[in-house]
Amino acid sequence: MAVHWSGLSPELLLALDRGRGAEPLRSQLENRLREAIRSGRLRAGERLPSSRELARELGTSRGLVQECYGQLQAEGYLSSRVGSATTVAARASTPTLLAGPAGRPRPTGPPGARLLADFRSGVPDLAGFPRGDWMWAQREACRTVPNDALDYGDPRGSPVLREVLAAYLRRVRAAAADPEQMVICTGFAQGLGLALRALVRAGIRRVALEDPGYDDAAQVAAWAGVEVIHVPVDTDGIDVGRLAATRAQVVVLSPAHQWPTGVVLAAARRHALAAWAASADAIIIEDDYDAEFRYDREPVGALQGLAPDRVIALGTVSKSLAPALRLGWLLCPPALVSAIAEEKESGDRGSPVLDQLALARLIESGRFDRHLRRARGTYARRREALVAALAQHAPQVRLTGLAAGFHAVAHLPGAAEEESVVTAARARSVGLYGMSPYRSTGAVRPPQLVLGFGNLTERTIVAGIAAVGDLLQGG
Amino acid sequence: MAVHWSGLSPELLLALDRGRGAEPLRSQLENRLREAIRSGRLRAGERLPSSRELARELGTSRGLVQECYGQLQAEGYLSSRVGSATTVAARASTPTLLAGPAGRPRPTGPPGARLLADFRSGVPDLAGFPRGDWMWAQREACRTVPNDALDYGDPRGSPVLREVLAAYLRRVRAAAADPEQMVICTGFAQGLGLALRALVRAGIRRVALEDPGYDDAAQVAAWAGVEVIHVPVDTDGIDVGRLAATRAQVVVLSPAHQWPTGVVLAAARRHALAAWAASADAIIIEDDYDAEFRYDREPVGALQGLAPDRVIALGTVSKSLAPALRLGWLLCPPALVSAIAEEKESGDRGSPVLDQLALARLIESGRFDRHLRRARGTYARRREALVAALAQHAPQVRLTGLAAGFHAVAHLPGAAEEESVVTAARARSVGLYGMSPYRSTGAVRPPQLVLGFGNLTERTIVAGIAAVGDLLQGG
């Protein structure tokens, strides 16, 4: 007698694999049935063959089919009542409440992977990531980690990494770094989010951001539920007088190398800022994002060192090693460390431990410093290539913001239009990026480009600039 | 002439190191001065020696001291006006706004590390973490990762891991897993937080939690800003009738092995739950936390497979590998994946890539399955040891919830008091934990203990139970 099993095609049954090394028949059958029900090929209320029939059809024992039915019944796929046939259980139908457009998240991978040259900023030299050193450090971490450290740990992060990083930041960034006041996080975005959420809990409602500034900071501020106020940046950094006028209680800034203008916060402004924070009872969130890479003179120490009770300093390895590692830190004022650690704990229970231990080994061993020295050389050469290529192909374009890091601001001639330059360059397979998206108003004047050169070889930089030199000059 | 430098002790000057390989003198001097200012040994307004005097004192060039002063001035530590001496700059004073008690976060390390036996639950066998396999997988990941994948990536996580995990979850958990609808996160807490925040944005305000249940879920719900309603769990799992009466639009539950009671959601309840979700237009958040370890029969498939449009399934490697790895995932209904991925992006920009690739290699290579088989054997032996030890030393105590995982519920005699048993056991160096903290009301009756045995050897389990057998029986 044939199996009356509407909607389940014979090939499903034929798909049972009896070869050597195949999945056990019972689990094959279960999976086929689940798939059939899920895909709608077997619908709610449909009768299944009796276990005897199906066993004969399949050439298996009846017990196997019964076990299989029992399992699927326990899982809610099938129903059976004494004396009745086994049927497909009634299932939940398509959702309506949340049935918005099931759009996929926007791709955030590198756009224009096939471009001749992509001057996207914020990306370090990915080919220069010290794979060998990182493998070594991971191995060391994994080999030596005590069993207890494999459990959930201190939400502030591994005590070992905090100790090593604090010493490093005291040495290299002149920070007032105490391991007890440090929280390890996954990078700038998470660090800023944790800090802002902790401040919101302390009653703060308005945060001032630099303008132009890091566009993601506004996104994070919205996520954390604070109102954003924009404060202009000039050639000496943020305008502290205008900051004071906003009555904001928190400001986020990048004093060592402002993002994206590249200006350095002037000494007088540093003082004014510290004085403002003291008199306004405010907190400064310092983004110390690419201070490792400085060309003209010794790095300016972190602002945090000057006012550790007022400054939350954020740092990451996203620029010094690679964004993919997702490792960063906050140096917190003593009064805030608990609240920030609690946010970290509620949010994700702490960062991965072995990665933290690997970073600690990398720093302790001197391999991190060696990598930074190499990287500094690489970026210095790329920077020179950019300067030389512009001097040759677009001499009217002025470059600023080159004291540190691996991006610069190109000032286009007054008549140029950012958007048309960007569009025309894209038509020549060169990725250029205007300043306007970083301005709170979206203003397109003065026309400027933010040129990233961290992840481009000298050859690519030269070829890219050569291809668009006339556009940059407004030609 | 002596240096008039009040408050700066001579040993600071003497600490300049002129040995081979020492830090350059200039940076030594800068650091010493910064430290002196920061520590308060040099106070605001104090005069510094002239550069000529200090150079003579130190036996260095005057230029070196001038450079050093200039740097510290740029950084805001020092002030100088033409014709006047260099002085320590006025600095921000102690903060007041946020000067709450600077308490440290509560320690979350293993309490009672020196206990004879600690039956804390939720901790897997940490000594069994497959270090060799993980080192191998990390090495493979690091060796083979394309440069582009070292950049910021898709906030949903590595496409490679999502592909491998989806296949794995289809195979092992009978989940309806599509890599496009998966978001990699750091574990249950983050996954729940992301899901709840996304649902809050969709307008949801109330979430139902199992009672007794995972105490951290309430913490995460509070963090995400939703109201919590408790719904009782009986021997068949969550009471769906009472759930429906709450009018909650989301429920968080652990159907395969309820935390902490260990009961399995009955087939009829599965159906009722799916029907409720469909009729109430609700979402089920399924915590699939230890389904890998099942002893009596084949694992019950994930509820998600039954109603993929209504269920967000959360999984992690915290129980199967180690909490310290911080790797987990969400299987999202199509209508929610974008919103959840956006939360992940705003929150931390995605999980570490090399860890994700390492997990993918571990699973693909079959090493993960091999590890699970070993771990299953380990836990089965520990479970038997617990059952046997209780049968011998406290035969009146009934154990339930043993079908899966590595914790069980011990039902104490009616007259026993959880807290006094826990206290008396602690006095004998045995860590026991009552059920009451997991009950929304904190009720201490019926008296029960949640006994974790995952991270205890058989010998320790036996010794621990032998030491407290009389207490468990109310003696």
Short mmCIF file of N, CA, C and O in Angstrom, two decimals, chain A residues 34 38 71 73-77 89 95-98 103 108 120 131 142 145 147 150-151 153 174 176 186 190 197 216 219 223 270-271 281 283 299 301 305-306 309-310 323-324 326 335 338 341 343 346-350 352-353 355, chain B residues 34 38 71 74-77 89 91 95-98 103 105 108 120 131 142 145 147 150-151 153 155 174 186 190 197 216 219 223 267 270-271 281 283 299 301 305-306 309-310 323-324 326 335 338 343 346-350 352-353 355:
data_model
loop_
_atom_site.label_atom_id
_atom_site.label_comp_id
_atom_site.label_asym_id
_atom_site.label_seq_id
_atom_site.Cartn_x
_atom_site.Cartn_y
_atom_site.Cartn_z
N ARG A 34 11.34 17.35 9.89
CA ARG A 34 11.32 18.72 10.41
C ARG A 34 11.38 19.72 9.26
O ARG A 34 10.65 20.70 9.22
N ARG A 38 8.68 22.49 8.36
CA ARG A 38 9.07 23.88 8.42
C ARG A 38 8.89 24.59 7.09
O ARG A 38 8.47 25.74 7.01
N GLN A 71 9.99 11.80 19.22
CA GLN A 71 10.87 12.96 19.37
C GLN A 71 10.22 14.21 18.77
O GLN A 71 10.21 15.28 19.38
N GLN A 73 7.20 14.76 18.29
CA GLN A 73 6.04 15.14 19.07
C GLN A 73 6.49 15.94 20.30
O GLN A 73 5.91 16.98 20.63
N ALA A 74 7.56 15.47 20.94
CA ALA A 74 8.10 16.19 22.10
C ALA A 74 8.53 17.59 21.71
O ALA A 74 8.46 18.53 22.50
N GLU A 75 8.97 17.73 20.47
CA GLU A 75 9.43 19.04 20.02
C GLU A 75 8.29 19.90 19.49
O GLU A 75 8.50 21.06 19.16
N GLY A 76 7.12 19.30 19.40
CA GLY A 76 5.98 20.11 19.01
C GLY A 76 5.67 20.12 17.52
O GLY A 76 4.80 20.87 17.08
N TYR A 77 6.37 19.28 16.74
CA TYR A 77 6.09 19.27 15.31
C TYR A 77 4.88 18.40 14.98
O TYR A 77 4.18 18.65 14.02
N ALA A 89 1.37 19.07 13.73
CA ALA A 89 0.75 19.95 14.72
C ALA A 89 0.45 21.32 14.13
O ALA A 89 1.09 21.75 13.17
N PRO A 95 4.13 36.20 11.42
CA PRO A 95 3.97 37.30 12.37
C PRO A 95 3.43 38.54 11.69
O PRO A 95 3.62 38.76 10.50
N THR A 96 2.74 39.37 12.47
CA THR A 96 2.24 40.63 11.90
C THR A 96 2.84 41.84 12.63
O THR A 96 3.26 42.78 12.02
N LEU A 97 2.93 41.75 13.98
CA LEU A 97 3.41 42.91 14.75
C LEU A 97 4.69 43.50 14.19
O LEU A 97 4.82 44.70 14.00
N LEU A 98 5.65 42.61 13.99
CA LEU A 98 6.98 43.12 13.66
C LEU A 98 7.31 42.91 12.20
O LEU A 98 8.46 42.94 11.80
N GLY A 103 14.45 44.25 5.87
CA GLY A 103 15.66 44.71 5.20
C GLY A 103 16.90 44.17 5.87
O GLY A 103 16.92 43.93 7.06
N THR A 108 28.76 47.03 5.75
CA THR A 108 29.74 47.97 6.25
C THR A 108 31.16 47.55 5.87
O THR A 108 32.11 48.04 6.39
N ARG A 120 39.42 56.36 1.76
CA ARG A 120 38.59 56.27 2.96
C ARG A 120 39.48 56.40 4.19
O ARG A 120 40.56 55.81 4.24
N ARG A 131 50.72 39.60 12.19
CA ARG A 131 50.10 38.29 12.37
C ARG A 131 50.95 37.35 13.22
O ARG A 131 50.45 36.66 14.11
N CYS A 142 46.93 31.53 25.76
CA CYS A 142 46.15 30.30 25.87
C CYS A 142 46.93 29.25 26.68
O CYS A 142 46.34 28.48 27.42
N VAL A 145 47.15 30.84 30.63
CA VAL A 145 45.99 31.35 31.40
C VAL A 145 45.60 30.34 32.49
O VAL A 145 45.49 29.15 32.22
N ASN A 147 43.16 28.24 34.89
CA ASN A 147 41.79 27.78 34.65
C ASN A 147 40.75 28.77 35.18
O ASN A 147 39.75 29.03 34.52
N LEU A 150 39.31 31.47 33.07
CA LEU A 150 38.43 31.12 31.94
C LEU A 150 36.96 31.28 32.31
O LEU A 150 36.08 31.10 31.49
N ASP A 151 36.69 31.61 33.56
CA ASP A 151 35.32 31.84 34.04
C ASP A 151 34.91 33.27 33.68
O ASP A 151 35.68 34.03 33.11
N GLY A 153 34.70 36.93 34.51
CA GLY A 153 35.68 37.61 35.34
C GLY A 153 35.22 38.99 35.77
O GLY A 153 34.05 39.33 35.71
N ALA A 174 51.70 59.65 29.00
CA ALA A 174 51.76 60.49 30.19
C ALA A 174 50.40 60.56 30.87
O ALA A 174 49.98 61.60 31.39
N ALA A 176 47.56 59.53 33.74
CA ALA A 176 47.53 59.16 35.16
C ALA A 176 46.73 57.87 35.25
O ALA A 176 45.53 57.88 35.51
N THR A 186 35.53 47.28 23.98
CA THR A 186 35.81 46.75 22.65
C THR A 186 36.24 47.82 21.66
O THR A 186 36.50 47.50 20.51
N GLN A 190 32.02 51.42 21.87
CA GLN A 190 31.51 50.87 23.12
C GLN A 190 31.94 51.72 24.31
O GLN A 190 31.16 51.97 25.22
N ARG A 197 26.25 56.32 29.03
CA ARG A 197 25.16 55.70 29.80
C ARG A 197 25.37 55.88 31.30
O ARG A 197 24.43 56.15 32.04
N ASP A 216 30.11 59.07 14.09
CA ASP A 216 29.61 57.96 14.89
C ASP A 216 29.33 58.36 16.34
O ASP A 216 28.52 57.73 17.02
N GLN A 219 25.81 59.14 16.74
CA GLN A 219 25.00 57.91 16.72
C GLN A 219 25.03 57.24 18.11
O GLN A 219 23.99 56.83 18.63
N TRP A 223 22.05 56.64 20.89
CA TRP A 223 21.85 55.30 21.44
C TRP A 223 21.81 55.34 22.97
O TRP A 223 21.03 54.64 23.61
N ARG A 270 43.76 73.93 26.25
CA ARG A 270 43.80 72.85 27.24
C ARG A 270 43.48 73.39 28.63
O ARG A 270 42.70 72.82 29.38
N HIS A 271 44.11 74.53 28.95
CA HIS A 271 43.86 75.13 30.26
C HIS A 271 42.43 75.60 30.39
O HIS A 271 41.78 75.37 31.41
N ASP A 281 31.63 71.83 36.66
CA ASP A 281 31.45 70.51 37.24
C ASP A 281 31.18 69.49 36.13
O ASP A 281 30.24 68.69 36.20
N ILE A 283 32.49 66.82 32.76
CA ILE A 283 33.36 65.69 32.43
C ILE A 283 33.82 65.82 30.97
O ILE A 283 33.02 66.16 30.09
N PRO A 299 54.81 63.13 20.99
CA PRO A 299 53.36 63.20 21.20
C PRO A 299 53.04 64.17 22.34
O PRO A 299 53.77 64.27 23.31
N GLY A 301 51.11 64.80 25.54
CA GLY A 301 50.56 63.88 26.53
C GLY A 301 49.04 63.92 26.53
O GLY A 301 48.42 64.88 26.07
N GLY A 305 46.00 63.10 31.76
CA GLY A 305 47.04 63.22 32.77
C GLY A 305 46.97 64.54 33.53
O GLY A 305 47.43 64.65 34.66
N LEU A 306 46.38 65.52 32.86
CA LEU A 306 46.31 66.86 33.45
C LEU A 306 45.15 66.99 34.43
O LEU A 306 45.23 67.78 35.38
N ASP A 309 40.66 63.60 37.39
CA ASP A 309 39.37 63.53 38.07
C ASP A 309 38.23 64.02 37.19
O ASP A 309 37.05 63.91 37.55
N ARG A 310 38.59 64.61 36.05
CA ARG A 310 37.59 65.23 35.19
C ARG A 310 37.51 64.58 33.81
O ARG A 310 36.63 64.90 33.03
N PRO A 323 41.15 47.11 13.60
CA PRO A 323 39.79 47.24 14.14
C PRO A 323 39.18 45.89 14.52
O PRO A 323 38.44 45.79 15.49
N ALA A 324 39.54 44.85 13.75
CA ALA A 324 38.92 43.54 13.95
C ALA A 324 39.19 42.95 15.33
O ALA A 324 38.47 42.07 15.78
N ARG A 326 38.87 44.47 18.19
CA ARG A 326 37.86 44.97 19.13
C ARG A 326 38.39 45.01 20.56
O ARG A 326 37.86 44.37 21.47
N ALA A 335 35.47 58.58 40.71
CA ALA A 335 34.05 58.63 41.05
C ALA A 335 33.17 57.94 40.02
O ALA A 335 31.99 57.69 40.26
N SER A 338 33.02 52.77 39.00
CA SER A 338 32.01 51.77 39.36
C SER A 338 30.84 51.78 38.39
O SER A 338 30.41 50.74 37.91
N ALA A 341 31.88 50.41 35.02
CA ALA A 341 32.06 48.95 35.08
C ALA A 341 30.71 48.25 35.13
O ALA A 341 30.53 47.18 34.55
N GLU A 343 27.95 49.31 33.76
CA GLU A 343 27.41 49.33 32.40
C GLU A 343 28.03 48.22 31.56
O GLU A 343 27.35 47.55 30.78
N SER A 346 26.47 44.91 32.69
CA SER A 346 25.10 44.71 32.19
C SER A 346 25.10 44.51 30.69
O SER A 346 24.30 43.77 30.16
N GLY A 347 26.00 45.20 30.01
CA GLY A 347 25.99 45.17 28.55
C GLY A 347 26.53 43.88 27.97
O GLY A 347 25.95 43.32 27.04
N ASP A 348 27.66 43.42 28.47
CA ASP A 348 28.23 42.21 27.85
C ASP A 348 29.08 41.34 28.77
O ASP A 348 29.76 40.44 28.29
N ARG A 349 29.08 41.61 30.08
CA ARG A 349 29.79 40.76 31.05
C ARG A 349 31.31 40.78 30.90
O ARG A 349 31.98 39.88 31.38
N GLY A 350 31.83 41.81 30.20
CA GLY A 350 33.30 41.87 30.08
C GLY A 350 33.78 41.39 28.73
O GLY A 350 33.10 40.62 28.05
N PRO A 352 36.45 39.56 25.90
CA PRO A 352 37.08 38.24 25.87
C PRO A 352 38.44 38.23 26.58
O PRO A 352 39.27 39.10 26.35
N VAL A 353 38.63 37.23 27.42
CA VAL A 353 39.80 37.21 28.29
C VAL A 353 41.09 36.87 27.55
O VAL A 353 42.13 37.50 27.76
N ASP A 355 41.93 37.32 24.46
CA ASP A 355 42.39 38.46 23.66
C ASP A 355 43.07 39.50 24.54
O ASP A 355 44.07 40.10 24.16
N ARG B 34 56.08 65.60 35.29
CA ARG B 34 54.64 65.34 35.23
C ARG B 34 54.17 64.62 36.49
O ARG B 34 53.15 64.96 37.07
N ARG B 38 51.45 65.93 39.11
CA ARG B 38 50.24 65.17 39.29
C ARG B 38 50.06 64.69 40.72
O ARG B 38 48.97 64.69 41.26
N GLN B 71 57.49 71.39 26.12
CA GLN B 71 56.55 70.28 25.96
C GLN B 71 55.50 70.28 27.06
O GLN B 71 54.30 70.16 26.81
N ALA B 74 53.07 72.94 26.53
CA ALA B 74 52.09 72.59 25.49
C ALA B 74 51.02 71.66 26.04
O ALA B 74 49.87 71.68 25.64
N GLU B 75 51.44 70.85 26.98
CA GLU B 75 50.50 69.90 27.55
C GLU B 75 49.69 70.48 28.69
O GLU B 75 48.80 69.81 29.24
N GLY B 76 50.03 71.71 29.09
CA GLY B 76 49.21 72.36 30.10
C GLY B 76 49.69 72.18 31.53
O GLY B 76 49.02 72.62 32.46
N TYR B 77 50.84 71.56 31.72
CA TYR B 77 51.33 71.38 33.08
C TYR B 77 52.02 72.63 33.62
O TYR B 77 52.01 72.89 34.80
N ALA B 89 51.18 75.23 36.27
CA ALA B 89 49.91 75.82 35.86
C ALA B 89 48.81 75.48 36.85
O ALA B 89 48.87 74.47 37.55
N ARG B 91 45.53 74.02 38.02
CA ARG B 91 44.87 72.81 37.53
C ARG B 91 43.46 72.68 38.07
O ARG B 91 43.12 73.28 39.08
N PRO B 95 36.72 66.94 41.69
CA PRO B 95 35.35 67.05 41.20
C PRO B 95 34.34 66.96 42.34
O PRO B 95 34.61 66.38 43.37
N THR B 96 33.20 67.59 42.13
CA THR B 96 32.16 67.52 43.14
C THR B 96 30.91 66.82 42.63
O THR B 96 30.35 65.96 43.30
N LEU B 97 30.52 67.14 41.38
CA LEU B 97 29.27 66.58 40.84
C LEU B 97 29.18 65.07 41.02
O LEU B 97 28.18 64.53 41.46
N LEU B 98 30.25 64.41 40.62
CA LEU B 98 30.18 62.97 40.55
C LEU B 98 30.95 62.31 41.68
O LEU B 98 31.27 61.14 41.62
N GLY B 103 33.27 53.58 45.15
CA GLY B 103 33.32 52.14 45.42
C GLY B 103 33.81 51.37 44.21
O GLY B 103 33.58 51.77 43.08
N PRO B 105 33.73 48.06 41.73
CA PRO B 105 32.69 47.12 41.33
C PRO B 105 32.82 45.86 42.18
O PRO B 105 33.92 45.49 42.58
N THR B 108 33.56 39.68 40.87
CA THR B 108 32.70 38.64 40.30
C THR B 108 33.49 37.37 40.07
O THR B 108 33.02 36.47 39.41
N ARG B 120 28.66 26.14 43.24
CA ARG B 120 28.15 27.26 42.45
C ARG B 120 27.76 26.74 41.07
O ARG B 120 28.50 25.94 40.48
N ARG B 131 42.47 23.72 25.31
CA ARG B 131 43.48 24.74 25.00
C ARG B 131 44.20 24.48 23.69
O ARG B 131 44.42 25.38 22.88
N CYS B 142 44.29 33.31 12.32
CA CYS B 142 45.23 34.42 12.16
C CYS B 142 46.05 34.26 10.88
O CYS B 142 46.38 35.23 10.21
N VAL B 145 43.25 34.67 7.70
CA VAL B 145 42.28 35.77 7.56
C VAL B 145 42.74 36.73 6.45
O VAL B 145 43.90 37.12 6.40
N ASN B 147 43.31 40.23 4.63
CA ASN B 147 43.55 41.57 5.19
C ASN B 147 42.26 42.36 5.36
O ASN B 147 42.06 43.01 6.37
N LEU B 150 40.25 42.29 8.49
CA LEU B 150 40.80 42.89 9.71
C LEU B 150 40.25 44.28 9.96
O LEU B 150 40.56 44.93 10.95
N ASP B 151 39.45 44.77 9.02
CA ASP B 151 38.82 46.08 9.14
C ASP B 151 37.54 45.94 10.00
O ASP B 151 37.20 44.86 10.42
N GLY B 153 33.87 45.25 10.34
CA GLY B 153 33.14 44.37 9.44
C GLY B 153 31.64 44.49 9.60
O GLY B 153 31.13 45.45 10.16
N PRO B 155 28.29 44.27 11.20
CA PRO B 155 27.97 44.21 12.64
C PRO B 155 27.32 42.89 13.05
O PRO B 155 27.35 42.53 14.22
N ALA B 174 18.34 21.42 15.40
CA ALA B 174 17.14 21.44 14.56
C ALA B 174 16.57 22.85 14.44
O ALA B 174 15.36 23.05 14.41
N THR B 186 28.31 38.53 22.28
CA THR B 186 29.33 38.06 23.22
C THR B 186 28.79 37.07 24.24
O THR B 186 29.54 36.62 25.10
N GLN B 190 24.60 39.92 26.55
CA GLN B 190 24.56 40.89 25.45
C GLN B 190 23.44 40.56 24.47
O GLN B 190 22.74 41.45 24.01
N ARG B 197 16.46 45.67 23.53
CA ARG B 197 16.54 47.06 23.07
C ARG B 197 15.87 47.21 21.70
O ARG B 197 15.19 48.20 21.43
N ASP B 216 20.03 37.24 36.27
CA ASP B 216 20.65 38.27 35.43
C ASP B 216 19.72 38.80 34.35
O ASP B 216 19.90 39.91 33.86
N GLN B 219 18.19 41.89 35.46
CA GLN B 219 19.16 43.00 35.41
C GLN B 219 19.28 43.54 33.99
O GLN B 219 19.27 44.76 33.77
N TRP B 223 18.26 47.20 32.42
CA TRP B 223 19.26 47.94 31.63
C TRP B 223 18.65 48.36 30.29
O TRP B 223 18.90 49.46 29.81
N ALA B 267 5.61 19.11 25.68
CA ALA B 267 5.18 19.27 24.29
C ALA B 267 3.91 20.11 24.20
O ALA B 267 3.80 21.01 23.35
N ARG B 270 4.72 23.65 24.60
CA ARG B 270 5.36 24.20 23.41
C ARG B 270 4.30 24.71 22.43
O ARG B 270 4.42 25.80 21.88
N HIS B 271 3.28 23.88 22.25
CA HIS B 271 2.22 24.28 21.34
C HIS B 271 1.46 25.48 21.84
O HIS B 271 1.17 26.42 21.11
N ASP B 281 0.57 38.20 19.06
CA ASP B 281 1.54 38.94 18.25
C ASP B 281 2.81 39.18 19.07
O ASP B 281 3.34 40.29 19.12
N ILE B 283 6.73 37.84 20.87
CA ILE B 283 8.04 37.29 20.54
C ILE B 283 8.54 36.44 21.72
O ILE B 283 8.40 36.83 22.87
N PRO B 299 18.62 15.40 22.43
CA PRO B 299 18.19 16.75 22.78
C PRO B 299 16.85 17.07 22.13
O PRO B 299 16.55 16.64 21.02
N GLY B 301 14.75 19.50 20.11
CA GLY B 301 15.14 20.54 19.17
C GLY B 301 14.80 21.91 19.71
O GLY B 301 13.97 22.07 20.61
N GLY B 305 13.08 26.35 15.91
CA GLY B 305 12.82 25.64 14.67
C GLY B 305 11.33 25.52 14.38
O GLY B 305 10.90 25.39 13.24
N LEU B 306 10.55 25.58 15.46
CA LEU B 306 9.10 25.40 15.34
C LEU B 306 8.40 26.68 14.90
O LEU B 306 7.36 26.63 14.25
N ASP B 309 9.59 32.62 12.93
CA ASP B 309 9.16 34.01 12.77
C ASP B 309 8.81 34.67 14.09
O ASP B 309 8.57 35.88 14.15
N ARG B 310 8.73 33.86 15.13
CA ARG B 310 8.29 34.35 16.44
C ARG B 310 9.36 34.23 17.51
O ARG B 310 9.18 34.72 18.61
N PRO B 323 33.25 30.62 29.50
CA PRO B 323 32.67 31.97 29.54
C PRO B 323 33.66 33.02 29.05
O PRO B 323 33.26 34.01 28.44
N ALA B 324 34.94 32.81 29.32
CA ALA B 324 35.95 33.82 29.01
C ALA B 324 36.06 34.12 27.52
O ALA B 324 36.57 35.17 27.13
N ARG B 326 33.61 34.74 25.48
CA ARG B 326 32.61 35.76 25.14
C ARG B 326 32.15 35.65 23.68
O ARG B 326 32.32 36.58 22.89
N ALA B 335 12.01 39.79 10.44
CA ALA B 335 11.56 41.16 10.65
C ALA B 335 12.39 41.89 11.69
O ALA B 335 12.30 43.11 11.83
N SER B 338 17.46 43.29 11.25
CA SER B 338 18.06 44.61 11.02
C SER B 338 18.17 45.40 12.31
O SER B 338 19.20 45.99 12.60
N GLU B 343 21.51 47.53 16.80
CA GLU B 343 21.87 47.64 18.22
C GLU B 343 23.31 47.18 18.45
O GLU B 343 24.07 47.80 19.18
N SER B 346 25.63 49.90 17.07
CA SER B 346 25.74 51.06 17.95
C SER B 346 26.46 50.71 19.24
O SER B 346 27.18 51.52 19.79
N GLY B 347 26.24 49.52 19.71
CA GLY B 347 26.79 49.14 21.01
C GLY B 347 28.27 48.86 20.99
O GLY B 347 29.00 49.31 21.87
N ASP B 348 28.74 48.11 20.01
CA ASP B 348 30.17 47.78 20.03
C ASP B 348 30.79 47.51 18.67
O ASP B 348 31.94 47.06 18.62
N ARG B 349 30.08 47.77 17.58
CA ARG B 349 30.65 47.64 16.23
C ARG B 349 30.97 46.21 15.84
O ARG B 349 31.76 45.99 14.92
N GLY B 350 30.39 45.23 16.54
CA GLY B 350 30.65 43.85 16.15
C GLY B 350 31.68 43.19 17.05
O GLY B 350 32.49 43.86 17.67
N PRO B 352 34.87 40.52 18.13
CA PRO B 352 36.21 40.32 17.58
C PRO B 352 36.23 39.29 16.45
O PRO B 352 35.68 38.20 16.59
N VAL B 353 36.88 39.63 15.36
CA VAL B 353 36.82 38.81 14.15
C VAL B 353 37.65 37.53 14.26
O VAL B 353 37.20 36.46 13.87
N ASP B 355 38.51 35.78 16.84
CA ASP B 355 37.83 34.81 17.71
C ASP B 355 36.70 34.12 16.97
O ASP B 355 36.48 32.91 17.11
#
